CSV table of C-alpha atoms and ligand atoms in Angstrom, one decimal:
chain,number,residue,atom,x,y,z
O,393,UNK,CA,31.8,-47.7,-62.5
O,394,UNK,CA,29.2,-50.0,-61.2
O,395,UNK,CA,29.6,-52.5,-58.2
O,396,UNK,CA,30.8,-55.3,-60.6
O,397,UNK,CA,33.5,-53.0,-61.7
O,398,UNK,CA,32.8,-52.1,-65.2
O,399,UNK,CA,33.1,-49.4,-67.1
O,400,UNK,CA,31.3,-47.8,-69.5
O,401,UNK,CA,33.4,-45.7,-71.9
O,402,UNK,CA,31.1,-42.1,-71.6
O,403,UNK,CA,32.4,-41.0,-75.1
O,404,UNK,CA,34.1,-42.4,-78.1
O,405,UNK,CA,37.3,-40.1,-76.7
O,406,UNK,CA,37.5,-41.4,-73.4
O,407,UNK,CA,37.1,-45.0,-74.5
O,408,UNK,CA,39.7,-44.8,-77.2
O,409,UNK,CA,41.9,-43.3,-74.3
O,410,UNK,CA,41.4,-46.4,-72.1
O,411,UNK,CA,41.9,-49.0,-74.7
O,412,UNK,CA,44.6,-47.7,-75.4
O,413,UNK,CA,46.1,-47.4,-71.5
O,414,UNK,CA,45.1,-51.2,-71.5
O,415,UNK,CA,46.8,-52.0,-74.6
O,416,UNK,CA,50.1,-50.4,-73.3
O,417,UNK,CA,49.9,-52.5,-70.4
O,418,UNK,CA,49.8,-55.8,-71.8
O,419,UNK,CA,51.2,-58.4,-73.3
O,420,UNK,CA,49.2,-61.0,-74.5
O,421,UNK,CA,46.2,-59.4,-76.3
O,422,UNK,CA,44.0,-61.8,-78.0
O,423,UNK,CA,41.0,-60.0,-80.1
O,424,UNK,CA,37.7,-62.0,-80.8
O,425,UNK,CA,36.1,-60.5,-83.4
O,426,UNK,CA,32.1,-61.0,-84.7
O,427,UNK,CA,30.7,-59.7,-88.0
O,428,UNK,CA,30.2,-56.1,-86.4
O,429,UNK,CA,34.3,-55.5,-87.1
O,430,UNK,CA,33.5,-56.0,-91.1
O,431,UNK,CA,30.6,-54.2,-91.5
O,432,UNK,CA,32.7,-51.3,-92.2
O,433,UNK,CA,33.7,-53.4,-95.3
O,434,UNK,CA,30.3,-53.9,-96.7
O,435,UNK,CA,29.7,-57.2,-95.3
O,436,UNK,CA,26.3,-57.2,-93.8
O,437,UNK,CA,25.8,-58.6,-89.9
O,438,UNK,CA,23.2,-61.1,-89.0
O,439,UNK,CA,21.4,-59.3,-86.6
O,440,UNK,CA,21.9,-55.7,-86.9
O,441,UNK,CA,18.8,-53.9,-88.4
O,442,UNK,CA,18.8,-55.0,-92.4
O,443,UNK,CA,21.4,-57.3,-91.4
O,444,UNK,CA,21.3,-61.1,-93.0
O,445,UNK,CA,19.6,-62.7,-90.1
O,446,UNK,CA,16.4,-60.6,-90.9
O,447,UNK,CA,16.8,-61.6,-94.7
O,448,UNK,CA,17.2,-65.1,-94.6
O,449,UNK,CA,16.6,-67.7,-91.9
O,450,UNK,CA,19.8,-69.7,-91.8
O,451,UNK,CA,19.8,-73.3,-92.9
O,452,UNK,CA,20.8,-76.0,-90.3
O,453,UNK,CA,23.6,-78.6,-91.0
O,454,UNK,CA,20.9,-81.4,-91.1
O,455,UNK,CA,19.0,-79.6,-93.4
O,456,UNK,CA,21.8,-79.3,-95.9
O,457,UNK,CA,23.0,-82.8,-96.0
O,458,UNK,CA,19.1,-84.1,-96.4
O,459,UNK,CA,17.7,-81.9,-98.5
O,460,UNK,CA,19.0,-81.2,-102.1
O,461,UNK,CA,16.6,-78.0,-102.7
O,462,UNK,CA,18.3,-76.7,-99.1
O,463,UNK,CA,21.8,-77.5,-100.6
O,464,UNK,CA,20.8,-75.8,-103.5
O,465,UNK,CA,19.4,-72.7,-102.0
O,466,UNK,CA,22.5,-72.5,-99.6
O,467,UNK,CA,24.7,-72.7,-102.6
O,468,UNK,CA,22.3,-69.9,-104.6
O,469,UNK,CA,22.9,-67.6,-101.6
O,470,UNK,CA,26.5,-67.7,-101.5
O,471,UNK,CA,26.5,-66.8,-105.2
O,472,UNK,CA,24.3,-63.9,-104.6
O,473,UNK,CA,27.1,-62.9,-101.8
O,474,UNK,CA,29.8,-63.4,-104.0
O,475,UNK,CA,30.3,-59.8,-105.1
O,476,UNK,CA,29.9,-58.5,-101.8
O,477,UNK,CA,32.7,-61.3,-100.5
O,478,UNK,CA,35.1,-60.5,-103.3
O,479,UNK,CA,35.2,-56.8,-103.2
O,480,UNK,CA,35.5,-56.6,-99.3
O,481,UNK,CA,38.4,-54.7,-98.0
O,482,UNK,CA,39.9,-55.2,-94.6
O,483,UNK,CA,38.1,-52.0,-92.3
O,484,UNK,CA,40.0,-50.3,-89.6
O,485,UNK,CA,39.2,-52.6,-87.0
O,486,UNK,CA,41.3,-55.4,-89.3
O,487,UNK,CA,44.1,-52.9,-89.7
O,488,UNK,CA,44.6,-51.9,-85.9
O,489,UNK,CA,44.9,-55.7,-85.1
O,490,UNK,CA,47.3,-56.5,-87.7
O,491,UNK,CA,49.0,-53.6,-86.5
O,492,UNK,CA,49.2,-54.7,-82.8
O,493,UNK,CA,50.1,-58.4,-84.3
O,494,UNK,CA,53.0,-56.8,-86.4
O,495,UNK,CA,54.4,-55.3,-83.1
O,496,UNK,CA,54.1,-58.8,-81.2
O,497,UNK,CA,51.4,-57.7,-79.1
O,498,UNK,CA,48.9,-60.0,-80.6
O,499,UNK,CA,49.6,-64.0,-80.6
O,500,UNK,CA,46.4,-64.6,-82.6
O,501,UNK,CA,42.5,-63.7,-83.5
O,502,UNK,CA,40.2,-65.7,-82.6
O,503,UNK,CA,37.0,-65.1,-85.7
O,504,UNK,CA,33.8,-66.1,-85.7
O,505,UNK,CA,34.0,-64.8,-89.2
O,506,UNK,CA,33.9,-66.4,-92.5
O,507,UNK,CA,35.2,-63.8,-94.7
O,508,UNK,CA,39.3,-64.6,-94.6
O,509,UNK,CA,39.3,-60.7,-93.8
O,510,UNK,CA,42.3,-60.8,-91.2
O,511,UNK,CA,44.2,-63.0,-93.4
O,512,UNK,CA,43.5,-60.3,-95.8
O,513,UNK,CA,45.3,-57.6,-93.7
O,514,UNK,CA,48.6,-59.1,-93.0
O,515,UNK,CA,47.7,-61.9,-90.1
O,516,UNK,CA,49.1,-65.1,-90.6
O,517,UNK,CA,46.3,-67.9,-92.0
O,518,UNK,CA,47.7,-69.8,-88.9
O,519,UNK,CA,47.1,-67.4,-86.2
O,520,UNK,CA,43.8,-66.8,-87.1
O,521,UNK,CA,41.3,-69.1,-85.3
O,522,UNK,CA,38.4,-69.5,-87.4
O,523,UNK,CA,35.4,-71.1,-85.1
O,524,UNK,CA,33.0,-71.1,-87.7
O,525,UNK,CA,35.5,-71.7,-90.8
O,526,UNK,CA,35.7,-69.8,-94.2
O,527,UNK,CA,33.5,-69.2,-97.1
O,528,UNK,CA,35.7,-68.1,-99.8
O,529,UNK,CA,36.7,-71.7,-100.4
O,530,UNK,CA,34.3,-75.3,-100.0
O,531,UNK,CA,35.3,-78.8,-99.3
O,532,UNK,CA,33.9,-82.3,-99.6
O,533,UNK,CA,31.6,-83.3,-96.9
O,534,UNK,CA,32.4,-86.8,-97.7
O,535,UNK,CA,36.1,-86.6,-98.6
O,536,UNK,CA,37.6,-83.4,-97.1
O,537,UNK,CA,38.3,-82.4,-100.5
O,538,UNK,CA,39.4,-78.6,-101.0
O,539,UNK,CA,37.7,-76.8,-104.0
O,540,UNK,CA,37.6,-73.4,-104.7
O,541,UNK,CA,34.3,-71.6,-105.9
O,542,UNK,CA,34.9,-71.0,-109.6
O,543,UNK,CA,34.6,-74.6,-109.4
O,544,UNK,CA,31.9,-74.6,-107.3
O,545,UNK,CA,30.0,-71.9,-109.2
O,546,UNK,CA,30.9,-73.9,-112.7
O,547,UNK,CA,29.2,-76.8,-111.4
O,548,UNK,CA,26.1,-74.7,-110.0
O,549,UNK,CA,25.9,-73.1,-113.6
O,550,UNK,CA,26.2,-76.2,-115.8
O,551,UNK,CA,23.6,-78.5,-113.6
O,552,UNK,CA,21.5,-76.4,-111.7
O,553,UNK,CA,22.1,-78.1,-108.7
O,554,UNK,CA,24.6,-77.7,-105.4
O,555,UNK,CA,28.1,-79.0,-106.5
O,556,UNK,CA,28.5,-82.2,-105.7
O,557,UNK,CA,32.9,-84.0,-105.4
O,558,UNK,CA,34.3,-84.8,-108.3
O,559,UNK,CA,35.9,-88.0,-106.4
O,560,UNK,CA,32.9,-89.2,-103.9
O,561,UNK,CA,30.3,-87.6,-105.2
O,562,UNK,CA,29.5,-86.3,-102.1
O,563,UNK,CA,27.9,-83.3,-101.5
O,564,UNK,CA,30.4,-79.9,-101.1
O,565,UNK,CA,29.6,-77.1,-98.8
O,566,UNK,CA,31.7,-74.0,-98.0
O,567,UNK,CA,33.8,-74.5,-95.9
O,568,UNK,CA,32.0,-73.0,-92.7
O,569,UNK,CA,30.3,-74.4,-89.7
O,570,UNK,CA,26.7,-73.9,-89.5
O,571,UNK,CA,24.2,-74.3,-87.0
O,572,UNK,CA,23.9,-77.9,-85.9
O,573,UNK,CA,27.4,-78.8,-87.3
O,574,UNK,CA,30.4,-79.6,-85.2
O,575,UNK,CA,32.9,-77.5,-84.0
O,576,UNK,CA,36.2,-77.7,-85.0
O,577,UNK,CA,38.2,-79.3,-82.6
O,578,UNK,CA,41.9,-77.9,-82.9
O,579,UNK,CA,40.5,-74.3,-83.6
O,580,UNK,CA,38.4,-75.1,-80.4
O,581,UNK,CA,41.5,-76.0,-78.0
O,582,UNK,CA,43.7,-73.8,-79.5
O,583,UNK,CA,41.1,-70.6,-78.9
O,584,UNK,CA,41.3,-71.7,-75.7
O,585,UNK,CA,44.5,-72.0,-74.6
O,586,UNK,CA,45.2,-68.5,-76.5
O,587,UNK,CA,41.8,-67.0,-74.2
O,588,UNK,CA,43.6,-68.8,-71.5
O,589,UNK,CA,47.0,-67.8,-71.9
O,590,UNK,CA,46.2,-63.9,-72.8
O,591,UNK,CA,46.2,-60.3,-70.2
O,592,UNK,CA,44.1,-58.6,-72.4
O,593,UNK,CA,40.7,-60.0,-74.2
O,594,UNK,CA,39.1,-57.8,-76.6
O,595,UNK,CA,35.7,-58.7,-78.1
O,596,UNK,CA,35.0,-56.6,-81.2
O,597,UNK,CA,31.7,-56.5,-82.9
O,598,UNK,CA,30.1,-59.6,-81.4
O,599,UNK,CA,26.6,-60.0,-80.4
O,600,UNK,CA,27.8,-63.0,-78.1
O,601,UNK,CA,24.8,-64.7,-78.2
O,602,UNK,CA,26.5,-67.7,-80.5
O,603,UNK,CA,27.7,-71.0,-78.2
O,604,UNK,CA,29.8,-72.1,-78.4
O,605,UNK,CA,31.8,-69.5,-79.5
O,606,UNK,CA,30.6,-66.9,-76.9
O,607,UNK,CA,32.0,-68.9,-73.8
O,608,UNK,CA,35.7,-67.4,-74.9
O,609,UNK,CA,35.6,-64.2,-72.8
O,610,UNK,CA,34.8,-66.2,-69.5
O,611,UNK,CA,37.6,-68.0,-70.0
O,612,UNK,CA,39.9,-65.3,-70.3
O,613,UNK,CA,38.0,-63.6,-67.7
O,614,UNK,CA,38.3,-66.1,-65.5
O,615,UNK,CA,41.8,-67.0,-66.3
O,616,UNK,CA,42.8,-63.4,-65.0
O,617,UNK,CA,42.9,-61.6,-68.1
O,618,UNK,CA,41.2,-57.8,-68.3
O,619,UNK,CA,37.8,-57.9,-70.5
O,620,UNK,CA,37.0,-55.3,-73.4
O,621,UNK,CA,33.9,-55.2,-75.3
O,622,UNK,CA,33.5,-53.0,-78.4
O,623,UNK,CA,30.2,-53.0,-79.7
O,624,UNK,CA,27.4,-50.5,-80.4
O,625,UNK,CA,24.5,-52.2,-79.0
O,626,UNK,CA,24.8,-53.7,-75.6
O,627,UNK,CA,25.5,-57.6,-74.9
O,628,UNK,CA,24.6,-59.8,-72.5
O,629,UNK,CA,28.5,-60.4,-71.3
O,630,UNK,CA,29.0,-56.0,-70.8
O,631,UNK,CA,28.6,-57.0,-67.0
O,632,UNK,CA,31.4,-58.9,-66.8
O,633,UNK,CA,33.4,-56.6,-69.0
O,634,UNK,CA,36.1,-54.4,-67.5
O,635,UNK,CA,35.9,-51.6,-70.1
O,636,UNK,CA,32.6,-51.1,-72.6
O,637,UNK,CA,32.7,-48.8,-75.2
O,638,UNK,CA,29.4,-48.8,-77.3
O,639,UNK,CA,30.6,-46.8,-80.8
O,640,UNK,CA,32.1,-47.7,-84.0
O,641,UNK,CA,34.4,-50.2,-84.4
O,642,UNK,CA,36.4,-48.3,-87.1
O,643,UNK,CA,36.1,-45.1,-85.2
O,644,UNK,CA,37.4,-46.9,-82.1
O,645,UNK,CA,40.5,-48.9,-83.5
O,646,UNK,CA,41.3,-46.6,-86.1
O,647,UNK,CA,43.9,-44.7,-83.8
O,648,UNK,CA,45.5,-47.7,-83.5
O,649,UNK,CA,46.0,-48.9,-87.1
O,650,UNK,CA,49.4,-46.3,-87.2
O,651,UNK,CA,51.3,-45.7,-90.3
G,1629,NAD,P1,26.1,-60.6,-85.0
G,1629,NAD,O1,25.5,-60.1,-86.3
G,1629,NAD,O2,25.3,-61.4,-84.1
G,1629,NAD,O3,26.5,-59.3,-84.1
G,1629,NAD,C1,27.3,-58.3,-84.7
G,1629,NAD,C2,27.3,-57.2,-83.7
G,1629,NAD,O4,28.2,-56.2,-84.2
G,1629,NAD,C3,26.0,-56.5,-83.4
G,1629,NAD,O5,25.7,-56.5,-82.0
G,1629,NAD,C4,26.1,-55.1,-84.0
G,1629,NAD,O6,25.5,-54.1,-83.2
G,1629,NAD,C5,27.6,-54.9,-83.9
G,1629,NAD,N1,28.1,-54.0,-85.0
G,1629,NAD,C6,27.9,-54.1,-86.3
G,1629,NAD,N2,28.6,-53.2,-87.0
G,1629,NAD,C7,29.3,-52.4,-86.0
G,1629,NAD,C8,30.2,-51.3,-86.1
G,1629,NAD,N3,30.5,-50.8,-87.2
G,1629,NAD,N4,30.6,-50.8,-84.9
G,1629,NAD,C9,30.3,-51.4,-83.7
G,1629,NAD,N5,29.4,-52.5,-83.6
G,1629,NAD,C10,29.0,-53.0,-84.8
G,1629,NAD,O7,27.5,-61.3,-85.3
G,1629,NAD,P2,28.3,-62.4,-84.5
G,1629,NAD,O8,28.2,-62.2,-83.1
G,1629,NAD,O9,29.6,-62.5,-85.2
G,1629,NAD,O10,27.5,-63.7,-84.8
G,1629,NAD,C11,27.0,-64.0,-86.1
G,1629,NAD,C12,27.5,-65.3,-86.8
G,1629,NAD,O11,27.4,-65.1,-88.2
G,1629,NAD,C13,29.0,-65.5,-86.6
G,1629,NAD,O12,29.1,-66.8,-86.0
G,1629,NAD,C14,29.6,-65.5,-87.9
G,1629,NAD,O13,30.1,-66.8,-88.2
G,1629,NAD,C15,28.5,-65.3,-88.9
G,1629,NAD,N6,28.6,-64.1,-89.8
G,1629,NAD,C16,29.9,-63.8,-90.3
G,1629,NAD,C17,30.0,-62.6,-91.2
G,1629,NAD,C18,31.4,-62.3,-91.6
G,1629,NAD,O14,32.2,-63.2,-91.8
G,1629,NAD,N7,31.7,-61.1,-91.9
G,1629,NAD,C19,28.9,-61.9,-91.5
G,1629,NAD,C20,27.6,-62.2,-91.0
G,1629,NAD,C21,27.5,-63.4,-90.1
């Protein structure tokens, strides 16, 4: 225990043990989960060693809407991801919090994640808060048109070029924010009522170094609920964490992803 009164779990045992104390006694557990929690499932990080951030430097919003060789490369990337996306699984980490969900101890997940994983293991699409939106499906940056990618991909594949809407002939973008883009509002408020509202606030496999997004565990801190980080490398926000535990995120929630 330091003077700021965290904790740094000493094994994987002992942290598993306190989580799960913690867990017991609350209520109102909101997860926040990063690209660390589907890792397990074969979908690469940004800035783990190897991970995406060291492969490709991301392309701004701007950059995209002026530039159709960046819309193009944008749209070439997601293709090459496409396999990886479609054969994902949920992990263990996406297991224990549907489980916790299932037995009304979760109201919702806030994600920074784009890879409709926790829909994927049993949440409801409407209690998952998705900050930075979804990539498995693309709409209309003129319109707000929904397409899916076969439709996206059939258009890349016939012109050579980024898919542009059938009905504005605008261009079409996954549907995720990127750097420089808005946030969306309603998944902003509601994220924070549910950071707000909550006992327990668990960030899972987050660097936290994304803003806004990485202002939600202050809230909840500072709204009176306890603070759990999982993650194996260290984050700027362990200091204000009650509980740390630097291991596996499948090897930490697996004991709570039951039968
Ligand atoms: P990040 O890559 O910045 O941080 C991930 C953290 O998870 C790292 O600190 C890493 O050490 C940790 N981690 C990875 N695997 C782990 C494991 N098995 N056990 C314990 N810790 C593990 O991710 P971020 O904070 O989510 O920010 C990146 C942004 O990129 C997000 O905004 C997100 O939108 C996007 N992104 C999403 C996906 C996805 O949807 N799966 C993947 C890559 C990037």
């Amino acid at each position: 225990m330091d003077q700021g009164g965290q904790m740094i779990a000493k094994d994987l045992q002992s942290g598993v043990e306190q989580l799960g104390e913690m867990i017991a006694t609350s209520s109102a557990i909101v997860p926040f989960t990063g690209a660390g929690i589907s890792t397990e499932s074969g979908i690469p990080d940004f800035r783990s060693p190897g991970g995406l951030w060291t492969r490709n430097r991301p392309i701004p919003f701007d950059e995209f809407v002026a530039s159709q060789e960046a819309r193009d490369e944008s749209w070439r990337r997601r293709f090459n991801m496409e396999a990886t996306f479609a054969a994902a699984r949920p992990g263990r980490g996406h297991r224990a919090l549907a489980a916790l969900y299932k037995a009304g101890k979760v109201p919702g997940v806030i994600t920074q994640n784009i890879d409709n994983l926790h829909q994927a293991s049993g949440i409801a699409g409407d209690d998952v808060i998705e900050l930075h939106g979804n990539t498995t499906y693309a709409r209309c940056l003129g319109c707000d048109t929904r397409y899916d990618l076969v439709w996206a991909k059939a258009q890349f594949d016939t012109t050579g070029r980024a898919p542009v809407c059938d009905a504005c002939a605008q261009p079409v973008k996954t549907a995720t924010i990127s750097f420089g883009q808005s946030m969306p509002e309603d998944e902003m408020r509601r994220a924070t009522e549910l950071a707000q509202a909550c006992d327990l606030f668990v960030v899972i496999g987050s660097s936290l170094v994304v803003w806004p997004a990485a202002g939600m565990p202050l809230l909840a801190k500072n709204a009176g609920a306890r603070l759990v980080i999982v993650n194996r490398e260290p984050t700027e926000q362990d200091d204000d964490a009650d509980l740390v535990i630097r291991h596996d995120i499948g090897d930490t929630l697996g004991p709570f992803v039951g039968n």
